[in-house]
Amino acid sequence: MATVTQQGNRGSLTRRQRISRLWSRVYQACVGLAALALVILLLKIVDDAFGTVAVVNVVDPASLVSQDGRSIEQQNAEELAGLARDYLDEEGRHFVSTDRLFTLFLDEVARTELPSSALRNLTVGQALFSGQNFPQKWADRTLFELRLPDVARVERDARARADIALLLAGNVEQGRLLELVYNDIVQVELLESWNLIDSLTRQDEIRARAARDFPQATLEFRSWLNADFLRTPGSSQALTSGIRVALLGTLWMLVIAIGVSLPLGLGAAIYLEEYARHANNHRLLRLLNGFIETNIRNLAGVPSIIYGILGLTVFVRAMEPLTSGQLAGVAGADGRTILSAGLTMALLILPIIIINAQEAIRAVPQSLREGSYGLGATQLQTIARQVLPVALPGMLTGVILSVSRAIGETAPLVVVGAATTIFVDPDSPFSRFTVLPIQIYRWTADPREGFQDVAAATIIVLLLLLLSLNASAIILRNRYSARARRTL
Amino acid sequence: MSETPKQSVQDKLEIDAMSVWYGETCAVRSVTLAINPRRITAFIGPSGCGKSSVLRAINRLNDLVPGAHVHGKINYQGHNLYDEQVDPVELRRRIGMVFQKPNPFPKSIYDNVAYGPRLLGIRDRKSLTAIVEHSLQQAALWDEVRNDLHKKSGLELSGGQQQRLCIARALAVEPEVILMDEPCSALDPIATQSIEALMRDLVHDYTIVIVTHNMQQALRVSDYTAFFNIRKREQDGVELRWGELVEFGATKQLFEEPQHQETADYISGRFG
């Protein structure tokens, strides 16, 4: 009989231990590589999102001082309005544009809390500027007319320019005019932007280069991710670009997608788990149910672009009267709205929600159902009072995971028609839209200085959103499994 | 019910030539026996002999198993329980069930016991509380949990307490018959003892059917015993197995003077 110190046919003990150590190193290396890839990704993003920038004012504020030497902060509304008048720019490319003035007026009126569709048809004389502070001849014009060629034409007319200055001075607060002067006349222009690592390690080099190439410019450290970045819409300038519209678009889309797919998905899961396998069902029905179940699993693996094409065909084109808002009485242009996007996304996450909810329902111990039936509960009562309460956290985990999927999807929305450039907040399901990943895609591809950094800041926002959602899914799941352990 | 036979005859559960099938497999074949009211009837036999299938057929819990079907009749109060007019939901309220593994709901003790009455539409707090108290007293659990009714989850009780909670839960809907599927197999000897004592108490008001692996338990608590055994047959190279009722009679008689050699072998521990 062999003793414990004798070797069997597994080779010597030391050799076995060596091999075991080797493999544990290999597995460690796998983990290490994966972690390294993640660290590099995060570093790259952070590197872009913060760093030194060289900025210069397009118009030196010193040249805007009043005749008696007061700086622009000290000037009154009338003087600031005069500046705006002087820098009114027909093309709207460099200085104060007529579009900009129009939004400024709208903002003033918006304080009356009128819906924006009603604003367009309001005449200048109606409630707008307290009836006095505008040239009488404009009283009957609608705000919308103010924006279009009328104003563009009057730009060339010195008297009309004076009218505009009067309009501004009489109706817009000094603070907002100051903002206008800063943003549209003084303007901060981005000359060059350096990454975080360069900014930290090569400070002297950067300073020397800036002094040589941009003697006018000031160097400052900038976090591209800041409060204004979240609050402002996109812009043609990297410095003033924000993600407000994309963030709102993402939220709108999620609300619609979840609103549609949650009830559908949970309902389907309850049917498949609690009713489909019922003994009394006809054989054909059971076959059909099995077929459906298999295909839901397949659908979860379909590339998202296919869903985009489906959405384009069904929601954007076939259901255009509904998705464009025609049926709801909104004069929308076409079906490429946030509603179409939300519905497409709902289809995309539906299989994920169904599968996760099915798993959660299946995890409810059969003994609970039997206990309930044994007391004379009907099937409905058993589902509502035993199955759903126990399965709910698991179901929610699935929903949150599918939301994270929906937040990051880009391809189907490109097909469904996400706008690439849009500066107006979405305010109804029938608005045109853009979402965070689309903005990232667009800004990443933008060759102008600074937009890479804007994209990086947007990626951080997206990642933070995703991380917080996943974290809540994990917390829910942990709670759930703790409870499940007590049940079993 | 056109005729009104004597109470005791009417409350008898008469299983008549009943077979239980799961798909193509026969679990138990052609069982005929009568379960007497206000008595404890024990089903004993080796694993796979179909005793649990018979038990679950009595309150139609087998309906929930995909592919399960039952042939033959169970007559109770003048009706065949498998008639189309019989509502399995109402039937299960009148013929309650206690399972092998204690399965309290993940709710408070109070909500566990009040679950059945609430299903019946009782909402009034006072009556619910009265039912909960009475049921827990009947199940000999009241003194142990009276202070934790709302605080403790049913799952926080010990195994024996959980099983008594399940019995209280079954009693709360005022059943006529209680089916117990190996109620003590997951419990320690002391908890088993308390459940057995409880059964002897309850039998004054309820008809009890118990499936057990423990012959001593059958001998200790039951008035009647049914012994099931496995039958095998070779067919086309496949071995078919099913259960059959071998012997049914008063417990004392069955254990002391078994009529069949199989029964004698089983109760003397020669197989099974």
GROMACS .gro file of N, CA, C and O in nm, chain B residues 166-226:
model
  244
  654CYS      N    1  -4.645   2.753   0.953
  654CYS     CA    2  -4.711   2.709   0.830
  654CYS      C    3  -4.841   2.637   0.863
  654CYS      O    4  -4.939   2.648   0.790
  655ILE      N    5  -4.842   2.564   0.976
  655ILE     CA    6  -4.966   2.498   1.017
  655ILE      C    7  -5.070   2.603   1.057
  655ILE      O    8  -5.186   2.598   1.016
  656ALA      N    9  -5.025   2.704   1.134
  656ALA     CA   10  -5.116   2.812   1.174
  656ALA      C   11  -5.173   2.882   1.051
  656ALA      O   12  -5.291   2.915   1.044
  657ARG      N   13  -5.087   2.901   0.952
  657ARG     CA   14  -5.128   2.967   0.829
  657ARG      C   15  -5.235   2.885   0.758
  657ARG      O   16  -5.332   2.938   0.706
  658ALA      N   17  -5.215   2.752   0.761
  658ALA     CA   18  -5.315   2.665   0.697
  658ALA      C   19  -5.446   2.668   0.775
  658ALA      O   20  -5.554   2.667   0.716
  659LEU      N   21  -5.435   2.674   0.910
  659LEU     CA   22  -5.556   2.672   0.992
  659LEU      C   23  -5.637   2.800   0.978
  659LEU      O   24  -5.758   2.800   0.998
  660ALA      N   25  -5.570   2.909   0.944
  660ALA     CA   26  -5.636   3.040   0.944
  660ALA      C   27  -5.750   3.048   0.843
  660ALA      O   28  -5.837   3.132   0.856
  661VAL      N   29  -5.749   2.964   0.740
  661VAL     CA   30  -5.859   2.969   0.643
  661VAL      C   31  -5.965   2.865   0.675
  661VAL      O   32  -6.052   2.836   0.593
  662GLU      N   33  -5.958   2.809   0.796
  662GLU     CA   34  -6.056   2.714   0.846
  662GLU      C   35  -6.081   2.600   0.748
  662GLU      O   36  -6.191   2.583   0.696
  663PRO      N   37  -5.978   2.520   0.723
  663PRO     CA   38  -5.996   2.407   0.632
  663PRO      C   39  -6.068   2.293   0.703
  663PRO      O   40  -6.090   2.298   0.825
  664GLU      N   41  -6.109   2.192   0.627
  664GLU     CA   42  -6.170   2.073   0.687
  664GLU      C   43  -6.067   1.961   0.695
  664GLU      O   44  -6.071   1.878   0.784
  665VAL      N   45  -5.978   1.961   0.596
  665VAL     CA   46  -5.877   1.857   0.589
  665VAL      C   47  -5.741   1.924   0.584
  665VAL      O   48  -5.726   2.029   0.522
  666ILE      N   49  -5.640   1.867   0.652
  666ILE     CA   50  -5.504   1.919   0.640
  666ILE      C   51  -5.415   1.807   0.589
  666ILE      O   52  -5.411   1.698   0.647
  667LEU      N   53  -5.348   1.835   0.476
  667LEU     CA   54  -5.256   1.738   0.421
  667LEU      C   55  -5.116   1.779   0.463
  667LEU      O   56  -5.080   1.895   0.456
  668MET      N   57  -5.038   1.682   0.511
  668MET     CA   58  -4.903   1.714   0.555
  668MET      C   59  -4.805   1.625   0.480
  668MET      O   60  -4.811   1.502   0.491
  669ASP      N   61  -4.716   1.687   0.407
  669ASP     CA   62  -4.621   1.612   0.325
  669ASP      C   63  -4.486   1.605   0.398
  669ASP      O   64  -4.409   1.699   0.392
  670GLU      N   65  -4.463   1.498   0.469
  670GLU     CA   66  -4.341   1.481   0.548
  670GLU      C   67  -4.309   1.606   0.630
  670GLU      O   68  -4.202   1.665   0.616
  671PRO      N   69  -4.399   1.648   0.715
  671PRO     CA   70  -4.384   1.779   0.781
  671PRO      C   71  -4.266   1.784   0.876
  671PRO      O   72  -4.224   1.892   0.914
  672CYS      N   73  -4.213   1.669   0.917
  672CYS     CA   74  -4.106   1.671   1.017
  672CYS      C   75  -3.971   1.631   0.961
  672CYS      O   76  -3.873   1.623   1.035
  673SER      N   77  -3.963   1.605   0.832
  673SER     CA   78  -3.838   1.549   0.781
  673SER      C   79  -3.725   1.650   0.785
  673SER      O   80  -3.609   1.613   0.783
  674ALA      N   81  -3.758   1.782   0.792
  674ALA     CA   82  -3.651   1.881   0.799
  674ALA      C   83  -3.626   1.930   0.941
  674ALA      O   84  -3.560   2.030   0.960
  675LEU      N   85  -3.686   1.860   1.039
  675LEU     CA   86  -3.681   1.912   1.177
  675LEU      C   87  -3.603   1.820   1.270
  675LEU      O   88  -3.588   1.701   1.245
  676ASP      N   89  -3.554   1.876   1.381
  676ASP     CA   90  -3.484   1.796   1.479
  676ASP      C   91  -3.586   1.722   1.567
  676ASP      O   92  -3.705   1.751   1.562
  677PRO      N   93  -3.541   1.625   1.646
  677PRO     CA   94  -3.635   1.541   1.722
  677PRO      C   95  -3.727   1.619   1.815
  677PRO      O   96  -3.844   1.585   1.830
  678ILE      N   97  -3.675   1.726   1.876
  678ILE     CA   98  -3.761   1.800   1.970
  678ILE      C   99  -3.872   1.874   1.896
  678ILE      O  100  -3.989   1.870   1.936
  679ALA      N  101  -3.837   1.935   1.785
  679ALA     CA  102  -3.938   2.004   1.706
  679ALA      C  103  -4.037   1.902   1.650
  679ALA      O  104  -4.158   1.928   1.645
  680THR      N  105  -3.986   1.784   1.612
  680THR     CA  106  -4.074   1.678   1.562
  680THR      C  107  -4.177   1.640   1.668
  680THR      O  108  -4.296   1.627   1.639
  681GLN      N  109  -4.127   1.626   1.790
  681GLN     CA  110  -4.217   1.590   1.900
  681GLN      C  111  -4.329   1.692   1.915
  681GLN      O  112  -4.445   1.656   1.931
  682SER      N  113  -4.295   1.819   1.908
  682SER     CA  114  -4.398   1.921   1.929
  682SER      C  115  -4.498   1.920   1.813
  682SER      O  116  -4.618   1.940   1.835
  683ILE      N  117  -4.452   1.893   1.691
  683ILE     CA  118  -4.546   1.887   1.579
  683ILE      C  119  -4.639   1.766   1.593
  683ILE      O  120  -4.760   1.774   1.568
  684GLU      N  121  -4.581   1.655   1.640
  684GLU     CA  122  -4.663   1.534   1.656
  684GLU      C  123  -4.770   1.556   1.763
  684GLU      O  124  -4.887   1.519   1.745
  685ALA      N  125  -4.730   1.621   1.872
  685ALA     CA  126  -4.827   1.650   1.978
  685ALA      C  127  -4.938   1.740   1.923
  685ALA      O  128  -5.056   1.722   1.951
  686LEU      N  129  -4.894   1.836   1.840
  686LEU     CA  130  -4.990   1.929   1.779
  686LEU      C  131  -5.090   1.854   1.692
  686LEU      O  132  -5.210   1.881   1.696
  687MET      N  133  -5.040   1.756   1.615
  687MET     CA  134  -5.130   1.679   1.529
  687MET      C  135  -5.236   1.607   1.611
  687MET      O  136  -5.353   1.603   1.575
  688ARG      N  137  -5.192   1.551   1.724
  688ARG     CA  138  -5.290   1.479   1.808
  688ARG      C  139  -5.395   1.575   1.862
  688ARG      O  140  -5.511   1.538   1.878
  689ASP      N  141  -5.355   1.698   1.887
  689ASP     CA  142  -5.453   1.799   1.932
  689ASP      C  143  -5.550   1.835   1.821
  689ASP      O  144  -5.670   1.845   1.842
  690LEU      N  145  -5.494   1.856   1.705
  690LEU     CA  146  -5.575   1.908   1.594
  690LEU      C  147  -5.675   1.806   1.542
  690LEU      O  148  -5.778   1.842   1.486
  691VAL      N  149  -5.646   1.677   1.564
  691VAL     CA  150  -5.729   1.575   1.500
  691VAL      C  151  -5.871   1.574   1.558
  691VAL      O  152  -5.961   1.519   1.498
  692HIS      N  153  -5.891   1.640   1.673
  692HIS     CA  154  -6.028   1.649   1.725
  692HIS      C  155  -6.117   1.731   1.633
  692HIS      O  156  -6.237   1.713   1.629
  693ASP      N  157  -6.057   1.824   1.558
  693ASP     CA  158  -6.138   1.912   1.474
  693ASP      C  159  -6.113   1.892   1.325
  693ASP      O  160  -6.191   1.939   1.244
  694TYR      N  161  -6.002   1.830   1.290
  694TYR     CA  162  -5.965   1.824   1.149
  694TYR      C  163  -5.936   1.681   1.107
  694TYR      O  164  -5.896   1.597   1.189
  695THR      N  165  -5.953   1.658   0.978
  695THR     CA  166  -5.908   1.534   0.918
  695THR      C  167  -5.764   1.556   0.874
  695THR      O  168  -5.736   1.655   0.807
  696ILE      N  169  -5.674   1.467   0.913
  696ILE     CA  170  -5.533   1.490   0.881
  696ILE      C  171  -5.479   1.373   0.800
  696ILE      O  172  -5.505   1.256   0.833
  697VAL      N  173  -5.410   1.404   0.693
  697VAL     CA  174  -5.340   1.301   0.616
  697VAL      C  175  -5.193   1.338   0.617
  697VAL      O  176  -5.158   1.452   0.587
  698ILE      N  177  -5.108   1.242   0.655
  698ILE     CA  178  -4.967   1.274   0.664
  698ILE      C  179  -4.886   1.172   0.585
  698ILE      O  180  -4.913   1.051   0.591
  699VAL      N  181  -4.793   1.224   0.507
  699VAL     CA  182  -4.697   1.137   0.439
  699VAL      C  183  -4.573   1.135   0.526
  699VAL      O  184  -4.528   1.239   0.572
  700THR      N  185  -4.520   1.017   0.553
  700THR     CA  186  -4.400   1.014   0.636
  700THR      C  187  -4.306   0.901   0.594
  700THR      O  188  -4.350   0.798   0.544
  701HIS      N  189  -4.177   0.927   0.614
  701HIS     CA  190  -4.076   0.824   0.589
  701HIS      C  191  -4.047   0.748   0.716
  701HIS      O  192  -3.979   0.647   0.715
  702ASN      N  193  -4.095   0.806   0.825
  702ASN     CA  194  -4.058   0.757   0.956
  702ASN      C  195  -4.169   0.665   1.009
  702ASN      O  196  -4.276   0.712   1.047
  703MET      N  197  -4.142   0.536   1.009
  703MET     CA  198  -4.247   0.442   1.048
  703MET      C  199  -4.286   0.458   1.194
  703MET      O  200  -4.401   0.440   1.231
  704GLN      N  201  -4.186   0.495   1.277
  704GLN     CA  202  -4.218   0.517   1.418
  704GLN      C  203  -4.317   0.631   1.432
  704GLN      O  204  -4.408   0.627   1.515
  705GLN      N  205  -4.297   0.732   1.348
  705GLN     CA  206  -4.390   0.845   1.353
  705GLN      C  207  -4.531   0.800   1.315
  705GLN      O  208  -4.628   0.836   1.381
  706ALA      N  209  -4.541   0.720   1.209
  706ALA     CA  210  -4.672   0.671   1.167
  706ALA      C  211  -4.737   0.595   1.283
  706ALA      O  212  -4.855   0.614   1.314
  707LEU      N  213  -4.656   0.512   1.345
  707LEU     CA  214  -4.707   0.432   1.456
  707LEU      C  215  -4.751   0.521   1.572
  707LEU      O  216  -4.853   0.497   1.635
  708ARG      N  217  -4.671   0.627   1.599
  708ARG     CA  218  -4.701   0.714   1.713
  708ARG      C  219  -4.827   0.797   1.692
  708ARG      O  220  -4.907   0.811   1.782
  709VAL      N  221  -4.844   0.854   1.574
  709VAL     CA  222  -4.950   0.955   1.562
  709VAL      C  223  -5.074   0.907   1.486
  709VAL      O  224  -5.181   0.963   1.505
  710SER      N  225  -5.062   0.810   1.397
  710SER     CA  226  -5.174   0.789   1.306
  710SER      C  227  -5.273   0.686   1.358
  710SER      O  228  -5.241   0.599   1.439
  711ASP      N  229  -5.396   0.700   1.308
  711ASP     CA  230  -5.501   0.604   1.339
  711ASP      C  231  -5.509   0.498   1.230
  711ASP      O  232  -5.539   0.383   1.255
  712TYR      N  233  -5.485   0.544   1.106
  712TYR     CA  234  -5.488   0.452   0.993
  712TYR      C  235  -5.358   0.467   0.915
  712TYR      O  236  -5.299   0.574   0.912
  713THR      N  237  -5.314   0.359   0.853
  713THR     CA  238  -5.192   0.367   0.774
  713THR      C  239  -5.214   0.301   0.639
  713THR      O  240  -5.280   0.196   0.630
  714ALA      N  241  -5.161   0.368   0.536
  714ALA     CA  242  -5.164   0.308   0.402
  714ALA      C  243  -5.020   0.282   0.363
  714ALA      O  244  -4.936   0.372   0.371
   0.00000   0.00000   0.00000
